[in-house]
Each structure stands twice: as structure tokens, then as C-alpha cells.
N, CA, C and O atoms as a DFTB+ gen file, in Angstrom:
552 C
 N C O
     1  1     -13.932      30.693      14.554
     2  2     -13.101      30.454      15.816
     3  2     -13.431      28.028      15.857
     4  3     -12.421      27.327      15.795
     5  1     -14.279      27.619      15.917
     6  2     -14.588      26.516      16.070
     7  2     -12.758      25.763      15.096
     8  3     -12.095      24.742      15.277
     9  1     -12.655      26.646      14.380
    10  2     -11.845      25.724      13.023
    11  2     -10.615      25.886      12.952
    12  3      -9.884      25.263      12.182
    13  1     -10.155      26.982      13.971
    14  2      -9.158      27.234      14.582
    15  2      -8.432      26.370      16.004
    16  3      -7.268      26.199      16.366
    17  1      -9.962      25.894      16.637
    18  2      -9.717      24.986      17.679
    19  2      -9.257      23.640      17.462
    20  3      -8.332      23.074      18.043
    21  1     -10.514      22.895      15.955
    22  2      -9.758      21.865      15.721
    23  2      -7.630      21.182      15.133
    24  3      -6.907      20.195      15.271
    25  1      -7.598      22.613      14.479
    26  2      -6.424      22.589      13.890
    27  2      -4.916      22.636      15.806
    28  3      -3.843      22.092      16.067
    29  1      -5.476      23.215      16.237
    30  2      -4.959      23.296      17.474
    31  2      -4.728      22.113      18.400
    32  3      -3.670      21.671      18.848
    33  1      -6.467      21.556      18.643
    34  2      -6.702      20.171      19.120
    35  2      -6.088      19.230      18.854
    36  3      -5.656      18.473      19.722
    37  1      -5.845      18.999      17.174
    38  2      -5.373      18.288      16.680
    39  2      -3.782      17.279      16.966
    40  3      -3.340      16.178      17.294
    41  1      -3.456      18.575      16.571
    42  2      -1.572      18.110      16.963
    43  2      -1.739      18.413      18.390
    44  3      -2.785      17.766      18.449
    45  1      -1.641      18.718      19.233
    46  2      -1.975      18.746      20.679
    47  2      -2.479      17.088      21.299
    48  3      -1.996      16.540      22.290
    49  1      -3.270      16.683      20.647
    50  2      -3.658      14.983      20.596
    51  2      -2.791      14.624      20.277
    52  3      -2.317      13.940      21.183
    53  1      -1.957      14.644      19.159
    54  2      -0.914      13.831      18.522
    55  2      -0.129      13.665      19.289
    56  3       0.227      12.545      19.656
    57  1       0.392      14.890      19.772
    58  2       1.683      15.010      20.674
    59  2       1.164      14.691      21.973
    60  3       2.071      14.984      22.753
    61  1       0.064      14.191      22.701
    62  2      -0.022      13.899      23.969
    63  2      -0.279      12.501      23.942
    64  3      -0.299      11.832      24.975
    65  1      -0.514      11.939      22.597
    66  2      -0.742      10.559      22.450
    67  2       0.928      10.106      22.622
    68  3       1.195       9.126      23.317
    69  1       1.886      10.793      22.025
    70  2       3.011      10.488      21.496
    71  2       4.021      10.103      22.816
    72  3       4.718       9.136      23.125
    73  1       3.683      11.457      23.425
    74  2       4.353      11.711      24.703
    75  2       4.149      10.377      25.907
    76  3       5.024       9.789      26.543
    77  1       2.355      10.150      25.920
    78  2       2.077       8.932      26.946
    79  2       1.525       7.786      26.915
    80  3       1.037       7.079      27.797
    81  1       1.701       7.617      25.318
    82  2       2.190       6.012      24.501
    83  2       0.256       5.726      24.075
    84  3      -0.448       6.391      23.316
    85  1      -0.060       4.678      24.794
    86  2      -1.000       3.858      23.955
    87  2      -2.140       4.127      25.505
    88  3      -3.126       3.484      25.146
    89  1      -2.415       4.574      26.620
    90  2      -2.860       4.784      27.591
    91  2      -4.120       4.949      26.794
    92  3      -4.102       5.178      25.584
    93  1      -5.341       4.814      27.587
    94  2      -6.724       4.612      27.215
    95  2      -7.539       6.325      27.706
    96  3      -8.553       6.910      27.327
    97  1      -6.406       6.646      28.755
    98  2      -6.706       8.094      29.185
    99  2      -6.112       9.016      28.292
   100  3      -5.997      10.221      28.516
   101  1      -5.712       8.381      27.204
   102  2      -4.756       9.803      26.345
   103  2      -5.823       9.809      25.025
   104  3      -5.987      10.762      24.264
   105  1      -6.340       8.812      24.971
   106  2      -6.859       8.489      23.715
   107  2      -8.526       9.275      23.876
   108  3      -9.165       9.905      23.034
   109  1      -8.896       8.895      25.434
   110  2     -10.234      10.017      25.824
   111  2     -10.206      11.173      26.427
   112  3     -11.017      11.489      27.298
   113  1      -9.298      11.885      26.029
   114  2      -8.949      13.269      26.338
   115  2     -10.026      14.024      25.572
   116  3     -10.552      13.742      24.495
   117  1     -10.251      15.190      26.503
   118  2     -11.099      16.196      25.575
   119  2      -9.942      16.427      24.294
   120  3      -8.776      16.061      24.147
   121  1     -10.916      17.241      23.448
   122  2     -10.457      18.077      22.249
   123  2      -9.581      19.394      22.677
   124  3      -8.421      19.668      22.369
   125  1     -10.593      20.185      23.559
   126  2      -9.616      21.295      23.999
   127  2      -8.105      21.056      24.358
   128  3      -7.651      20.090      24.970
   129  1      -7.390      22.182      23.830
   130  2      -5.964      22.003      23.951
   131  2      -5.479      22.161      25.513
   132  3      -6.225      22.689      26.337
   133  1      -4.059      21.622      25.894
   134  2      -3.918      21.721      27.928
   135  2      -3.562      23.124      27.808
   136  3      -3.823      23.725      28.850
   137  1      -3.013      23.920      26.821
   138  2      -2.217      25.183      26.815
   139  2      -3.116      26.449      25.689
   140  3      -3.890      26.329      24.739
   141  1      -2.762      27.132      26.113
   142  2      -3.581      28.474      25.452
   143  2      -2.585      28.345      24.249
   144  3      -1.359      28.268      24.178
   145  1      -3.828      28.355      23.130
   146  2      -3.394      28.371      21.966
   147  2      -2.488      29.131      21.190
   148  3      -2.171      28.759      20.060
   149  1      -1.946      30.397      21.819
   150  2      -0.401      31.398      21.989
   151  2       0.460      30.695      22.523
   152  3       1.578      31.170      22.325
   153  1       0.476      29.494      23.296
   154  2       2.068      28.796      23.132
   155  2       2.154      27.790      22.331
   156  3       3.293      27.347      22.192
   157  1       1.040      27.107      21.558
   158  2       1.568      25.864      20.854
   159  2       2.308      25.846      19.983
   160  3       1.914      26.497      19.016
   161  1       3.473      25.267      19.843
   162  2       4.525      24.898      18.657
   163  2       4.354      24.084      17.815
   164  3       3.653      23.076      17.905
   165  1       4.805      24.342      17.163
   166  2       5.248      23.092      15.865
   167  2       6.161      21.704      16.579
   168  3       7.199      21.924      17.204
   169  1       5.545      20.085      16.361
   170  2       6.601      19.531      16.715
   171  2       7.955      19.322      16.352
   172  3       8.302      19.329      15.171
   173  1       8.721      19.140      17.267
   174  2      10.211      19.218      17.200
   175  2      10.798      17.474      16.491
   176  3      11.949      17.042      16.433
   177  1       9.422      16.774      16.018
   178  2      10.188      15.396      15.286
   179  2      10.371      16.307      13.364
   180  3       9.735      17.227      12.848
   181  1      11.126      15.748      13.036
   182  2      10.579      15.832      11.218
   183  2       9.660      15.362      10.644
   184  3       9.084      14.341      11.021
   185  1       9.348      16.047       9.589
   186  2       8.028      15.529       8.990
   187  2       6.748      15.291       9.764
   188  3       6.605      15.043      10.961
   189  1       5.678      15.452       8.612
   190  2       4.230      15.109       9.743
   191  2       3.980      14.019      10.738
   192  3       4.692      13.015      10.692
   193  1       3.212      14.107      11.463
   194  2       2.765      13.503      12.475
   195  2       2.593      11.848      12.010
   196  3       2.880      10.769      12.529
   197  1       1.921      12.320      10.660
   198  2       1.515      10.477      10.065
   199  2       2.508       9.914       9.379
   200  3       2.282       8.777       8.966
   201  1       4.100      10.643       9.012
   202  2       4.874       9.404       8.874
   203  2       6.018       9.060      10.006
   204  3       7.097       8.481       9.883
   205  1       5.443       9.573      11.031
   206  2       5.875       8.905      12.438
   207  2       5.785       7.218      12.700
   208  3       4.768       6.525      12.704
   209  1       6.961       6.870      12.880
   210  2       5.949       5.563      13.484
   211  2       5.586       5.153      14.821
   212  3       6.578       5.377      15.515
   213  1       4.490       4.573      15.663
   214  2       3.424       4.336      16.219
   215  2       4.694       4.609      17.695
   216  3       5.876       4.267      17.713
   217  1       4.003       5.231      18.641
   218  2       4.841       4.605      19.914
   219  2       4.434       3.092      20.409
   220  3       5.339       2.497      20.995
   221  1       3.559       2.602      20.297
   222  2       3.077       1.484      20.932
   223  2       4.155       0.381      20.452
   224  3       4.956       0.522      19.528
   225  1       4.001      -0.741      21.280
   226  2       5.457      -1.703      21.457
   227  2       5.280      -2.055      20.536
   228  3       4.181      -1.807      20.038
   229  1       6.655      -3.149      19.484
   230  2       6.256      -3.978      18.026
   231  2       6.417      -5.062      18.770
   232  3       7.196      -5.587      19.566
   233  1       5.210      -5.238      18.124
   234  2       5.170      -6.977      18.302
   235  2       4.840      -8.288      16.993
   236  3       4.521      -7.796      15.911
   237  1       4.878      -9.312      17.020
   238  2       4.576      -9.639      16.280
   239  2       4.127     -11.132      16.482
   240  3       4.900     -11.933      17.008
   241  1       2.931     -11.481      16.081
   242  2       2.477     -12.703      16.395
   243  2       2.139     -13.647      15.272
   244  3       1.730     -13.385      14.141
   245  1       2.420     -14.881      15.877
   246  2       2.723     -16.616      15.153
   247  2       1.321     -17.355      15.037
   248  3       0.778     -18.184      15.768
   249  1       1.044     -16.918      14.182
   250  2      -0.938     -17.717      14.140
   251  2      -0.575     -18.666      13.179
   252  3       0.517     -18.533      12.627
   253  1      -1.317     -19.616      12.881
   254  2      -1.661     -20.840      11.761
   255  2       0.010     -21.183      10.629
   256  3      -0.083     -21.348       9.413
   257  1       1.268     -21.219      11.329
   258  2       2.162     -20.834      10.946
   259  2       2.956     -19.924       9.817
   260  3       3.767     -20.178       8.927
   261  1       2.153     -18.456      10.425
   262  2       2.902     -17.537       9.996
   263  2       2.895     -16.454      11.068
   264  3       2.264     -16.372      12.122
   265  1       4.165     -15.299      10.239
   266  2       4.295     -13.950      11.094
   267  2       3.313     -13.239      10.838
   268  3       2.704     -13.124       9.774
   269  1       3.110     -12.650      12.016
   270  2       1.940     -11.046      11.683
   271  2       2.426     -10.354      12.603
   272  3       2.675     -10.752      13.741
   273  1       2.701      -8.570      11.888
   274  2       3.241      -8.732      10.162
   275  2       4.446      -9.763       9.729
   276  3       5.361     -10.032      10.506
   277  1       4.376     -10.149       8.795
   278  2       5.664     -10.554       8.436
   279  2       6.411      -9.098       7.687
   280  3       7.289      -8.978       6.833
   281  1       5.839      -8.405       8.233
   282  2       6.885      -7.119       7.581
   283  2       6.947      -6.404       8.681
   284  3       5.880      -5.996       9.141
   285  1       8.100      -6.106       9.308
   286  2       7.989      -4.741      10.599
   287  2       8.995      -4.325      10.505
   288  3      10.058      -4.921      10.330
   289  1       8.644      -2.476      10.682
   290  2       9.979      -1.213      10.810
   291  2      10.038      -0.917      11.912
   292  3       8.966      -0.693      12.475
   293  1      11.194      -0.802      12.619
   294  2      11.436      -0.206      14.082
   295  2      12.808       0.268      13.898
   296  3      13.771       0.021      13.173
   297  1      12.415       1.255      15.105
   298  2      13.736       1.957      15.433
   299  2      14.926       0.934      15.667
   300  3      14.602      -0.253      15.703
   301  1      16.117       1.218      15.813
   302  2      17.417       0.711      16.643
   303  2      17.158       0.097      17.692
   304  3      15.947       0.147      17.908
   305  1      17.571      -0.324      18.265
   306  2      17.531      -0.591      19.716
   307  2      16.376      -1.213      20.379
   308  3      16.398      -1.769      21.477
   309  1      15.242      -1.043      19.506
   310  2      13.505      -1.755      20.071
   311  2      13.623      -2.179      20.662
   312  3      14.798      -2.162      21.028
   313  1      12.573      -3.153      21.585
   314  2      11.991      -3.755      21.254
   315  2      11.507      -4.667      20.810
   316  3      10.402      -4.207      20.524
   317  1      11.488      -5.873      20.459
   318  2       9.799      -6.509      19.625
   319  2       9.758      -8.033      20.428
   320  3      10.426      -9.058      20.563
   321  1       8.330      -7.330      20.900
   322  2       7.505      -8.939      21.189
   323  2       7.053      -9.824      20.466
   324  3       6.010      -9.602      19.851
   325  1       7.926     -11.456      20.308
   326  2       6.919     -12.403      19.792
   327  2       6.225     -13.161      20.245
   328  3       6.874     -14.024      20.837
   329  1       4.916     -13.353      20.299
   330  2       3.912     -13.935      20.131
   331  2       3.470     -14.963      19.948
   332  3       2.960     -14.722      18.854
   333  1       3.098     -16.568      20.248
   334  2       3.115     -17.865      20.187
   335  2       1.657     -17.970      20.333
   336  3       1.264     -17.955      21.499
   337  1       0.536     -18.099      19.176
   338  2      -0.405     -18.397      19.148
   339  2      -0.561     -19.688      18.808
   340  3      -1.493     -20.201      19.427
   341  1      -0.081     -20.320      18.158
   342  2       0.246     -21.705      17.365
   343  2       0.275     -23.086      18.868
   344  3       0.563     -22.901      20.051
   345  1      -0.104     -24.255      18.229
   346  2      -0.184     -24.996      19.016
   347  2       1.318     -25.583      19.134
   348  3       1.598     -26.328      20.073
   349  1       2.023     -25.324      18.416
   350  2       3.578     -25.956      17.984
   351  2       4.635     -24.736      18.710
   352  3       4.173     -23.785      19.341
   353  1       5.698     -24.893      18.556
   354  2       6.987     -24.348      18.784
   355  2       7.404     -23.970      17.708
   356  3       7.518     -24.729      16.745
   357  1       7.822     -22.244      17.679
   358  2       8.104     -21.617      17.060
   359  2       9.510     -20.759      16.926
   360  3       9.862     -20.664      18.101
   361  1      10.420     -20.138      16.187
   362  2      11.548     -19.368      16.351
   363  2      11.580     -18.201      15.735
   364  3      10.651     -18.161      14.928
   365  1      12.211     -17.226      15.730
   366  2      12.214     -16.144      14.864
   367  2      13.646     -15.670      15.088
   368  3      14.127     -15.193      16.116
   369  1      14.362     -15.954      13.639
   370  2      15.943     -16.215      13.613
   371  2      16.085     -15.091      12.470
   372  3      15.363     -15.049      11.474
   373  1      17.314     -14.020      12.813
   374  2      17.579     -13.852      11.309
   375  2      18.641     -14.841      10.609
   376  3      19.600     -15.527      10.960
   377  1      17.699     -14.431       9.014
   378  2      19.305     -15.064       8.220
   379  2      19.241     -14.466       6.931
   380  3      18.235     -14.305       6.239
   381  1      20.514     -14.129       6.658
   382  2      21.927     -14.839       7.078
   383  2      22.345     -13.590       8.596
   384  3      21.785     -12.598       9.062
   385  1      23.481     -14.286       8.884
   386  2      23.865     -13.528      10.040
   387  2      23.254     -14.126      11.476
   388  3      22.689     -15.217      11.396
   389  1      23.342     -13.388      12.975
   390  2      22.988     -13.524      13.626
   391  2      22.210     -12.620      14.479
   392  3      21.784     -12.866      15.608
   393  1      22.055     -11.354      13.677
   394  2      21.263     -10.462      14.448
   395  2      20.650     -10.825      16.082
   396  3      20.980     -10.829      17.268
   397  1      19.953     -11.001      15.510
   398  2      18.881     -12.021      16.731
   399  2      17.928     -12.857      16.109
   400  3      17.310     -12.729      15.052
   401  1      17.933     -14.338      17.562
   402  2      17.532     -14.702      17.484
   403  2      16.326     -14.972      18.757
   404  3      16.671     -14.517      19.847
   405  1      15.356     -15.461      18.730
   406  2      14.367     -15.497      19.924
   407  2      14.373     -16.867      20.831
   408  3      13.849     -16.853      21.944
   409  1      15.055     -18.173      20.248
   410  2      15.620     -19.348      20.513
   411  2      13.751     -20.330      20.767
   412  3      12.657     -19.925      20.374
   413  1      13.902     -20.949      21.131
   414  2      12.340     -22.189      20.834
   415  2      11.171     -21.148      21.869
   416  3      11.317     -21.101      23.090
   417  1       9.839     -20.229      21.013
   418  2       9.074     -20.167      21.818
   419  2       7.598     -20.679      21.764
   420  3       6.633     -20.371      21.065
   421  1       7.823     -21.710      22.917
   422  2       6.627     -23.162      23.075
   423  2       5.281     -22.098      22.863
   424  3       5.278     -20.885      22.652
   425  1       4.263     -22.970      22.995
   426  2       3.034     -22.492      22.254
   427  2       1.912     -21.600      23.542
   428  3       1.350     -22.157      24.485
   429  1       1.862     -20.423      23.265
   430  2       0.944     -19.474      24.399
   431  2       1.854     -18.652      24.863
   432  3       1.432     -17.575      25.285
   433  1       3.593     -18.958      24.930
   434  2       4.331     -18.237      25.582
   435  2       4.584     -17.050      24.162
   436  3       4.123     -17.004      23.021
   437  1       5.582     -16.165      24.968
   438  2       6.150     -15.061      23.863
   439  2       7.535     -15.431      24.590
   440  3       7.841     -16.135      25.553
   441  1       8.369     -14.458      23.484
   442  2       9.989     -14.306      23.681
   443  2       9.898     -12.658      23.074
   444  3       8.979     -12.258      22.359
   445  1      11.279     -11.665      23.620
   446  2      10.893     -10.778      23.429
   447  2      12.764     -10.674      23.069
   448  3      13.671     -11.391      23.493
   449  1      12.806      -9.573      22.205
   450  2      14.091      -9.507      21.470
   451  2      14.390      -7.735      21.397
   452  3      13.495      -6.947      21.703
   453  1      15.832      -7.248      20.927
   454  2      16.047      -5.996      20.834
   455  2      16.751      -5.867      18.889
   456  3      17.695      -6.427      18.332
   457  1      15.833      -4.975      18.460
   458  2      16.312      -4.683      16.901
   459  2      17.605      -4.197      17.320
   460  3      17.887      -3.532      18.317
   461  1      18.485      -4.719      16.222
   462  2      19.899      -4.367      15.674
   463  2      20.220      -3.078      15.669
   464  3      19.232      -2.429      15.327
   465  1      21.283      -2.300      15.923
   466  2      21.884      -1.448      16.423
   467  2      21.720      -0.375      14.723
   468  3      21.427       0.815      14.606
   469  1      21.967      -1.155      13.913
   470  2      22.267      -1.001      13.023
   471  2      21.404      -1.102      11.722
   472  3      21.234      -2.182      11.157
   473  1      20.726       0.384      11.154
   474  2      19.746       0.485       9.989
   475  2      20.290      -0.774       9.188
   476  3      21.415      -1.257       9.063
   477  1      18.990      -1.122       8.678
   478  2      18.793      -1.983       7.320
   479  2      17.746      -2.973       7.433
   480  3      16.860      -3.158       8.267
   481  1      18.179      -3.713       6.089
   482  2      16.477      -4.739       6.145
   483  2      17.351      -5.982       6.629
   484  3      18.553      -6.132       6.407
   485  1      16.220      -7.142       7.580
   486  2      17.028      -7.720       8.660
   487  2      16.510      -8.870       8.061
   488  3      15.322      -8.552       8.108
   489  1      16.521     -10.401       7.327
   490  2      15.295     -11.394       6.620
   491  2      15.397     -12.562       8.000
   492  3      16.485     -13.003       8.369
   493  1      13.884     -13.011       8.755
   494  2      14.150     -13.829       9.337
   495  2      13.390     -15.147       8.966
   496  3      12.799     -15.272       7.893
   497  1      13.444     -16.090       9.893
   498  2      12.858     -17.638       9.411
   499  2      12.693     -18.156      10.783
   500  3      13.447     -17.959      11.736
   501  1      11.605     -18.843      10.752
   502  2      11.340     -19.860      11.495
   503  2      12.238     -21.562      11.521
   504  3      12.955     -21.811      10.552
   505  1      12.164     -22.223      12.233
   506  2      12.642     -23.744      12.176
   507  2      11.590     -24.463      11.008
   508  3      11.985     -25.325      10.223
   509  1      10.381     -24.018      11.041
   510  2       9.608     -24.406      10.092
   511  2      10.490     -23.467       8.605
   512  3      11.085     -22.391       8.661
   513  1      10.290     -24.269       7.530
   514  2      10.707     -23.531       6.542
   515  2       9.882     -22.303       5.734
   516  3      10.095     -21.301       5.051
   517  1       9.112     -22.867       6.135
   518  2       7.492     -21.797       5.348
   519  2       7.050     -20.836       5.625
   520  3       6.221     -20.131       5.050
   521  1       7.877     -20.666       7.071
   522  2       7.942     -19.351       7.860
   523  2       9.235     -18.403       7.404
   524  3      10.426     -18.704       7.484
   525  1       8.497     -16.852       6.774
   526  2       9.544     -15.978       6.893
   527  2       8.825     -14.479       6.941
   528  3       7.668     -14.131       6.704
   529  1      10.101     -13.682       7.384
   530  2       9.672     -12.281       7.581
   531  2      10.670     -11.111       7.118
   532  3      11.389     -11.443       6.175
   533  1      10.803     -10.162       7.467
   534  2      11.775      -8.891       7.315
   535  2      11.309      -8.191       8.198
   536  3      10.095      -8.016       8.300
   537  1      12.261      -7.610       9.075
   538  2      12.374      -6.924      10.001
   539  2      13.282      -5.415       9.029
   540  3      14.360      -5.537       8.448
   541  1      12.484      -4.164       9.113
   542  2      13.534      -3.074       8.537
   543  2      13.522      -2.299       9.678
   544  3      12.644      -2.155      10.529
   545  1      14.827      -1.734       9.554
   546  2      15.358      -1.015      11.074
   547  2      15.774       0.050      10.612
   548  3      16.944      -0.003      10.233
   549  1      15.281       0.976      10.500
   550  2      15.400       2.590      10.394
   551  2      15.706       3.854      11.447
   552  3      15.728       5.012      11.032
């Protein structure tokens, strides 16, 4: 019976995290399912939970004249926050094209932009030529 509880509790915990975001209360919940095992059903999203993107807010950090992560995958229309930890002003601008542009982000500040509505791969750069990355929208 303990193995059955683990099989039920794990999907329930994954669903609770997906529905509740990243709150510490969701992470600290008990391993006991919230509803009886007989009413548990399979997740309605396609693919196993491990293949689904996190519900955490998308973020790119600028530090030491580099983007981290340099390659980020998001959903169409998702908000992405760019945080500048450097002592210089930076930008994050789609190139080629004009799909997104944060404008100048001063040291210690952040900017937020919306991912393009069309799926695809969007290279981006800073005014500092050595800084580049890729935003993938799927």
C-alpha cells in the first residue's frame, strides 16, 4: 500500500505545484493526496510532467557582461524579466528584427518584456557586442 500512496501523491504534488506556482506552502505540503485515490485522474496536459516547462516566472540575469541563461525557452506571450547585476547599463534586443527590446537597463534595475506571439527562435544582443543569446518561443 505505501507504493500506491507514492504513485498517487507524486502526481498530486506536481499538480499542486503547477496550480499554485512557486509558493513555499505548495512545496511544504504533505505527501498525502488532497483527494481520495479513487477520484485522482491523469493530468490534462500532454506529455509527462517532466517535459512541461516550469510555472516559475521567466528571468534572464545579466552579470559579468553575460546573459544567464543565454538560451531560454518560453511560451508565446509569456513575460520575461531581465535583471541587470552589472555596474554598466545593458539592453536585450531581438536581432534581426524588432520582436522585443528592453531599452537601456541601468545597473541594479530590471525590465520586463513579452515574448512574441509567434513560435520560433529569436536571437538577441546587447549594445555590448560580446553579449548574445537566444529566446525560443514554443
